[in-house]
Amino acid sequence: ANLADGLANLADGLEQAGYAVSRAATGEEAIRICAESPPDLVIMDVCLPGLSGVETAKKIRQTSKTPALFLSAHDTEDLVKEAVADGGLGYLVKPVRLNQLLTSVKAALARAADIEALETTEEQLLVALKGDRNVGIATGILMERHRLTAAEAFETLRGGARARQRKLGEVAAEIVAAGETLSLPKSRK
């Protein structure tokens, strides 16, 4: 009862800090709750009745991309590696104080937002590279000339299009044309 009271107190503390909290006693219940209304973050005890917390978080992540923060009475290296490999954004060893949990929640939410932004940029980059040949070529030109990664070059191209209030494809076509002009061999007389 002491452990359950401690977890209930942490949940109450999260609510008092302004977070919406849903509670689940089993992995199956957590999966059902998350399927109905995907949360921004799952805080999961590693040891749950039925499915383990790591397995539960893995199943939740497959359907909703919801990241997890794990709590455990154990900090064995294998357990931590397994939790992090399956999308865990943090791992706290019990007993956990509320201020520790709040700090970890803030950090996990910030990291999740960063990951989501990177995934979105990557998806946009892939769509643009597949959908418009000039965008791909212009991205390559920017990468080569300015020593940028593909994502950085694409963001530079996209930022330039926004700044000029022009379509991405138009700006890309100009860069390609300029690149071809600069690459023309000198005529011989």
PDB file of C-alpha atoms in Angstrom:
ATOM      1  CA  ALA A   1       0.000   0.000   0.000  1.00  0.00           C
ATOM      2  CA  ASN A   2       2.944   2.310   0.659  1.00  0.00           C
ATOM      3  CA  LEU A   3       4.175   2.086  -2.936  1.00  0.00           C
ATOM      4  CA  ALA A   4       0.687   2.622  -4.365  1.00  0.00           C
ATOM      5  CA  ASP A   5       0.236   5.631  -2.085  1.00  0.00           C
ATOM      6  CA  GLY A   6       3.552   7.048  -3.298  1.00  0.00           C
ATOM      7  CA  LEU A   7       2.543   6.707  -6.954  1.00  0.00           C
ATOM      8  CA  ALA A   8      -0.885   8.203  -6.217  1.00  0.00           C
ATOM      9  CA  ASN A   9       0.832  11.154  -4.525  1.00  0.00           C
ATOM     10  CA  LEU A  10       3.031  11.660  -7.608  1.00  0.00           C
ATOM     11  CA  ALA A  11      -0.059  11.597  -9.840  1.00  0.00           C
ATOM     12  CA  ASP A  12      -1.786  14.113  -7.557  1.00  0.00           C
ATOM     13  CA  GLY A  13       1.325  16.309  -7.634  1.00  0.00           C
ATOM     14  CA  LEU A  14       1.381  16.238 -11.442  1.00  0.00           C
ATOM     15  CA  GLU A  15      -2.284  17.289 -11.498  1.00  0.00           C
ATOM     16  CA  GLN A  16      -1.565  20.139  -9.073  1.00  0.00           C
ATOM     17  CA  ALA A  17       1.263  21.230 -11.397  1.00  0.00           C
ATOM     18  CA  GLY A  18      -1.290  21.537 -14.211  1.00  0.00           C
ATOM     19  CA  TYR A  19      -0.894  18.232 -16.023  1.00  0.00           C
ATOM     20  CA  ALA A  20      -3.895  16.108 -17.010  1.00  0.00           C
ATOM     21  CA  VAL A  21      -3.312  12.640 -15.566  1.00  0.00           C
ATOM     22  CA  SER A  22      -4.953   9.307 -16.375  1.00  0.00           C
ATOM     23  CA  ARG A  23      -4.230   6.324 -14.166  1.00  0.00           C
ATOM     24  CA  ALA A  24      -3.971   2.643 -15.112  1.00  0.00           C
ATOM     25  CA  ALA A  25      -3.265  -0.342 -12.867  1.00  0.00           C
ATOM     26  CA  THR A  26      -2.193  -2.717 -15.655  1.00  0.00           C
ATOM     27  CA  GLY A  27      -0.438  -2.530 -18.993  1.00  0.00           C
ATOM     28  CA  GLU A  28      -3.598  -3.593 -20.820  1.00  0.00           C
ATOM     29  CA  GLU A  29      -5.560  -0.790 -19.155  1.00  0.00           C
ATOM     30  CA  ALA A  30      -2.857   1.744 -20.083  1.00  0.00           C
ATOM     31  CA  ILE A  31      -2.977   0.600 -23.726  1.00  0.00           C
ATOM     32  CA  ARG A  32      -6.774   1.004 -23.784  1.00  0.00           C
ATOM     33  CA  ILE A  33      -6.651   4.483 -22.212  1.00  0.00           C
ATOM     34  CA  CYS A  34      -3.931   5.641 -24.620  1.00  0.00           C
ATOM     35  CA  ALA A  35      -5.838   4.273 -27.628  1.00  0.00           C
ATOM     36  CA  GLU A  36      -8.914   6.296 -26.624  1.00  0.00           C
ATOM     37  CA  SER A  37      -7.023   9.516 -25.989  1.00  0.00           C
ATOM     38  CA  PRO A  38      -3.272   9.519 -26.741  1.00  0.00           C
ATOM     39  CA  PRO A  39      -1.359  11.492 -24.099  1.00  0.00           C
ATOM     40  CA  ASP A  40       1.732  13.632 -24.665  1.00  0.00           C
ATOM     41  CA  LEU A  41       3.758  11.353 -22.374  1.00  0.00           C
ATOM     42  CA  VAL A  42       3.284   8.017 -20.600  1.00  0.00           C
ATOM     43  CA  ILE A  43       4.847   7.629 -17.162  1.00  0.00           C
ATOM     44  CA  MET A  44       5.158   3.894 -16.749  1.00  0.00           C
ATOM     45  CA  ASP A  45       6.340   1.670 -13.925  1.00  0.00           C
ATOM     46  CA  VAL A  46       8.598  -1.010 -15.379  1.00  0.00           C
ATOM     47  CA  CYS A  47       7.021  -3.726 -13.208  1.00  0.00           C
ATOM     48  CA  LEU A  48       3.322  -3.995 -14.005  1.00  0.00           C
ATOM     49  CA  PRO A  49       0.939  -6.916 -13.584  1.00  0.00           C
ATOM     50  CA  GLY A  50       0.603  -8.729 -16.919  1.00  0.00           C
ATOM     51  CA  LEU A  51       2.586  -6.919 -19.596  1.00  0.00           C
ATOM     52  CA  SER A  52       5.772  -5.261 -18.377  1.00  0.00           C
ATOM     53  CA  GLY A  53       5.922  -1.478 -18.446  1.00  0.00           C
ATOM     54  CA  VAL A  54       8.488  -1.595 -21.257  1.00  0.00           C
ATOM     55  CA  GLU A  55       6.281  -3.905 -23.377  1.00  0.00           C
ATOM     56  CA  THR A  56       3.240  -1.748 -22.636  1.00  0.00           C
ATOM     57  CA  ALA A  57       5.027   1.443 -23.657  1.00  0.00           C
ATOM     58  CA  LYS A  58       6.267  -0.275 -26.817  1.00  0.00           C
ATOM     59  CA  LYS A  59       2.689  -1.260 -27.793  1.00  0.00           C
ATOM     60  CA  ILE A  60       1.409   2.248 -27.034  1.00  0.00           C
ATOM     61  CA  ARG A  61       4.184   3.792 -29.112  1.00  0.00           C
ATOM     62  CA  GLN A  62       3.349   1.574 -32.109  1.00  0.00           C
ATOM     63  CA  THR A  63      -0.116   3.086 -32.395  1.00  0.00           C
ATOM     64  CA  SER A  64       0.318   6.642 -31.140  1.00  0.00           C
ATOM     65  CA  LYS A  65       4.043   7.525 -31.112  1.00  0.00           C
ATOM     66  CA  THR A  66       3.581   8.466 -27.438  1.00  0.00           C
ATOM     67  CA  PRO A  67       6.965   8.543 -25.665  1.00  0.00           C
ATOM     68  CA  ALA A  68       7.488   7.093 -22.201  1.00  0.00           C
ATOM     69  CA  LEU A  69       9.210   7.991 -18.964  1.00  0.00           C
ATOM     70  CA  PHE A  70       9.953   4.915 -16.849  1.00  0.00           C
ATOM     71  CA  LEU A  71       9.899   4.423 -13.086  1.00  0.00           C
ATOM     72  CA  SER A  72      11.507   1.398 -11.474  1.00  0.00           C
ATOM     73  CA  ALA A  73      12.805   0.096  -8.185  1.00  0.00           C
ATOM     74  CA  HIS A  74      15.688  -1.414 -10.179  1.00  0.00           C
ATOM     75  CA  ASP A  75      18.404   0.273 -12.196  1.00  0.00           C
ATOM     76  CA  THR A  76      20.113  -2.671 -13.829  1.00  0.00           C
ATOM     77  CA  GLU A  77      21.972  -1.704 -16.980  1.00  0.00           C
ATOM     78  CA  ASP A  78      20.014  -4.171 -19.145  1.00  0.00           C
ATOM     79  CA  LEU A  79      16.664  -2.848 -17.951  1.00  0.00           C
ATOM     80  CA  VAL A  80      17.663   0.764 -18.588  1.00  0.00           C
ATOM     81  CA  LYS A  81      18.993  -0.131 -22.066  1.00  0.00           C
ATOM     82  CA  GLU A  82      15.766  -1.983 -22.910  1.00  0.00           C
ATOM     83  CA  ALA A  83      13.615   0.931 -21.758  1.00  0.00           C
ATOM     84  CA  VAL A  84      15.585   3.523 -23.707  1.00  0.00           C
ATOM     85  CA  ALA A  85      15.835   1.334 -26.828  1.00  0.00           C
ATOM     86  CA  ASP A  86      12.052   1.088 -26.928  1.00  0.00           C
ATOM     87  CA  GLY A  87      11.455   4.837 -26.929  1.00  0.00           C
ATOM     88  CA  GLY A  88      11.961   5.724 -23.285  1.00  0.00           C
ATOM     89  CA  LEU A  89      12.883   9.373 -22.785  1.00  0.00           C
ATOM     90  CA  GLY A  90      13.894   8.947 -19.172  1.00  0.00           C
ATOM     91  CA  TYR A  91      14.333   6.448 -16.362  1.00  0.00           C
ATOM     92  CA  LEU A  92      13.858   7.267 -12.694  1.00  0.00           C
ATOM     93  CA  VAL A  93      14.690   4.945  -9.804  1.00  0.00           C
ATOM     94  CA  LYS A  94      12.099   4.809  -7.017  1.00  0.00           C
ATOM     95  CA  PRO A  95      11.496   6.279  -4.586  1.00  0.00           C
ATOM     96  CA  VAL A  96      10.903   9.340  -6.761  1.00  0.00           C
ATOM     97  CA  ARG A  97      10.318  12.803  -5.343  1.00  0.00           C
ATOM     98  CA  LEU A  98       7.751  15.033  -7.022  1.00  0.00           C
ATOM     99  CA  ASN A  99      10.311  17.706  -7.979  1.00  0.00           C
ATOM    100  CA  GLN A 100      12.447  15.004  -9.679  1.00  0.00           C
ATOM    101  CA  LEU A 101       9.425  13.771 -11.599  1.00  0.00           C
ATOM    102  CA  LEU A 102       8.329  17.269 -12.640  1.00  0.00           C
ATOM    103  CA  THR A 103      11.816  18.072 -13.932  1.00  0.00           C
ATOM    104  CA  SER A 104      11.982  14.773 -15.810  1.00  0.00           C
ATOM    105  CA  VAL A 105       8.505  15.295 -17.295  1.00  0.00           C
ATOM    106  CA  LYS A 106       9.455  18.762 -18.559  1.00  0.00           C
ATOM    107  CA  ALA A 107      12.687  17.425 -20.077  1.00  0.00           C
ATOM    108  CA  ALA A 108      10.924  14.425 -21.654  1.00  0.00           C
ATOM    109  CA  LEU A 109       8.184  16.616 -23.155  1.00  0.00           C
ATOM    110  CA  ALA A 110      10.802  18.999 -24.590  1.00  0.00           C
ATOM    111  CA  ARG A 111      12.776  16.096 -26.052  1.00  0.00           C
ATOM    112  CA  ALA A 112       9.587  14.562 -27.478  1.00  0.00           C
ATOM    113  CA  ALA A 113       8.754  17.889 -29.153  1.00  0.00           C
ATOM    114  CA  ASP A 114      12.277  18.049 -30.618  1.00  0.00           C
ATOM    115  CA  ILE A 115      11.982  14.489 -31.923  1.00  0.00           C
ATOM    116  CA  GLU A 116       8.562  15.211 -33.426  1.00  0.00           C
ATOM    117  CA  ALA A 117       9.897  18.353 -35.128  1.00  0.00           C
ATOM    118  CA  LEU A 118      12.836  16.393 -36.559  1.00  0.00           C
ATOM    119  CA  GLU A 119      10.523  13.636 -37.786  1.00  0.00           C
ATOM    120  CA  THR A 120       8.235  16.221 -39.401  1.00  0.00           C
ATOM    121  CA  THR A 121      11.175  17.944 -41.094  1.00  0.00           C
ATOM    122  CA  GLU A 122      12.485  14.582 -42.271  1.00  0.00           C
ATOM    123  CA  GLU A 123       9.068  13.653 -43.698  1.00  0.00           C
ATOM    124  CA  GLN A 124       8.797  17.022 -45.456  1.00  0.00           C
ATOM    125  CA  LEU A 125      12.309  16.643 -46.808  1.00  0.00           C
ATOM    126  CA  LEU A 126      11.561  13.193 -48.173  1.00  0.00           C
ATOM    127  CA  VAL A 127       8.325  14.375 -49.795  1.00  0.00           C
ATOM    128  CA  ALA A 128      10.067  17.367 -51.329  1.00  0.00           C
ATOM    129  CA  LEU A 129      13.028  15.334 -52.540  1.00  0.00           C
ATOM    130  CA  LYS A 130      10.764  12.731 -54.099  1.00  0.00           C
ATOM    131  CA  GLY A 131       8.180  15.175 -55.412  1.00  0.00           C
ATOM    132  CA  ASP A 132      10.288  17.842 -57.063  1.00  0.00           C
ATOM    133  CA  ARG A 133      13.543  17.055 -58.815  1.00  0.00           C
ATOM    134  CA  ASN A 134      14.703  20.694 -58.627  1.00  0.00           C
ATOM    135  CA  VAL A 135      14.234  20.721 -54.847  1.00  0.00           C
ATOM    136  CA  GLY A 136      16.476  17.668 -54.588  1.00  0.00           C
ATOM    137  CA  ILE A 137      19.113  19.154 -56.869  1.00  0.00           C
ATOM    138  CA  ALA A 138      18.974  22.553 -55.119  1.00  0.00           C
ATOM    139  CA  THR A 139      19.298  20.814 -51.751  1.00  0.00           C
ATOM    140  CA  GLY A 140      22.380  19.007 -53.053  1.00  0.00           C
ATOM    141  CA  ILE A 141      23.872  22.257 -54.373  1.00  0.00           C
ATOM    142  CA  LEU A 142      23.358  23.949 -50.990  1.00  0.00           C
ATOM    143  CA  MET A 143      24.829  20.934 -49.194  1.00  0.00           C
ATOM    144  CA  GLU A 144      27.936  20.968 -51.370  1.00  0.00           C
ATOM    145  CA  ARG A 145      28.507  24.724 -51.476  1.00  0.00           C
ATOM    146  CA  HIS A 146      27.770  25.444 -47.808  1.00  0.00           C
ATOM    147  CA  ARG A 147      28.770  22.107 -46.257  1.00  0.00           C
ATOM    148  CA  LEU A 148      25.290  21.489 -44.808  1.00  0.00           C
ATOM    149  CA  THR A 149      23.443  18.305 -43.941  1.00  0.00           C
ATOM    150  CA  ALA A 150      20.448  17.433 -46.114  1.00  0.00           C
ATOM    151  CA  ALA A 151      18.041  18.651 -43.426  1.00  0.00           C
ATOM    152  CA  GLU A 152      19.956  21.926 -42.958  1.00  0.00           C
ATOM    153  CA  ALA A 153      20.095  22.538 -46.707  1.00  0.00           C
ATOM    154  CA  PHE A 154      16.381  21.849 -47.082  1.00  0.00           C
ATOM    155  CA  GLU A 155      15.572  24.203 -44.175  1.00  0.00           C
ATOM    156  CA  THR A 156      17.769  26.891 -45.800  1.00  0.00           C
ATOM    157  CA  LEU A 157      15.933  26.430 -49.087  1.00  0.00           C
ATOM    158  CA  ARG A 158      12.528  26.474 -47.393  1.00  0.00           C
ATOM    159  CA  GLY A 159      13.463  29.538 -45.323  1.00  0.00           C
ATOM    160  CA  GLY A 160      14.592  31.352 -48.473  1.00  0.00           C
ATOM    161  CA  ALA A 161      11.290  30.572 -50.191  1.00  0.00           C
ATOM    162  CA  ARG A 162       9.310  31.808 -47.188  1.00  0.00           C
ATOM    163  CA  ALA A 163      11.368  34.989 -46.896  1.00  0.00           C
ATOM    164  CA  ARG A 164      10.684  35.753 -50.570  1.00  0.00           C
ATOM    165  CA  GLN A 165       7.053  34.584 -50.286  1.00  0.00           C
ATOM    166  CA  ARG A 166       7.609  32.247 -53.208  1.00  0.00           C
ATOM    167  CA  LYS A 167       7.007  28.591 -53.858  1.00  0.00           C
ATOM    168  CA  LEU A 168       9.727  26.181 -52.855  1.00  0.00           C
ATOM    169  CA  GLY A 169       9.934  24.758 -56.383  1.00  0.00           C
ATOM    170  CA  GLU A 170      10.457  28.219 -57.915  1.00  0.00           C
ATOM    171  CA  VAL A 171      13.344  29.087 -55.608  1.00  0.00           C
ATOM    172  CA  ALA A 172      14.831  25.617 -56.154  1.00  0.00           C
ATOM    173  CA  ALA A 173      14.628  26.067 -59.944  1.00  0.00           C
ATOM    174  CA  GLU A 174      16.517  29.383 -59.651  1.00  0.00           C
ATOM    175  CA  ILE A 175      19.264  27.769 -57.580  1.00  0.00           C
ATOM    176  CA  VAL A 176      19.560  24.927 -60.089  1.00  0.00           C
ATOM    177  CA  ALA A 177      19.708  27.397 -63.000  1.00  0.00           C
ATOM    178  CA  ALA A 178      22.330  29.493 -61.212  1.00  0.00           C
ATOM    179  CA  GLY A 179      24.297  26.349 -60.410  1.00  0.00           C
ATOM    180  CA  GLU A 180      24.222  25.275 -64.044  1.00  0.00           C
ATOM    181  CA  THR A 181      25.339  28.740 -65.164  1.00  0.00           C
ATOM    182  CA  LEU A 182      28.262  28.676 -62.740  1.00  0.00           C
ATOM    183  CA  SER A 183      29.212  25.186 -63.914  1.00  0.00           C
ATOM    184  CA  LEU A 184      29.320  25.979 -67.641  1.00  0.00           C
ATOM    185  CA  PRO A 185      32.741  25.323 -69.169  1.00  0.00           C
ATOM    186  CA  LYS A 186      34.521  28.341 -70.603  1.00  0.00           C
ATOM    187  CA  SER A 187      34.219  28.618 -74.355  1.00  0.00           C
ATOM    188  CA  ARG A 188      37.454  28.221 -76.281  1.00  0.00           C
ATOM    189  CA  LYS A 189      38.453  30.682 -78.988  1.00  0.00           C
TER     190      LYS A 189
END
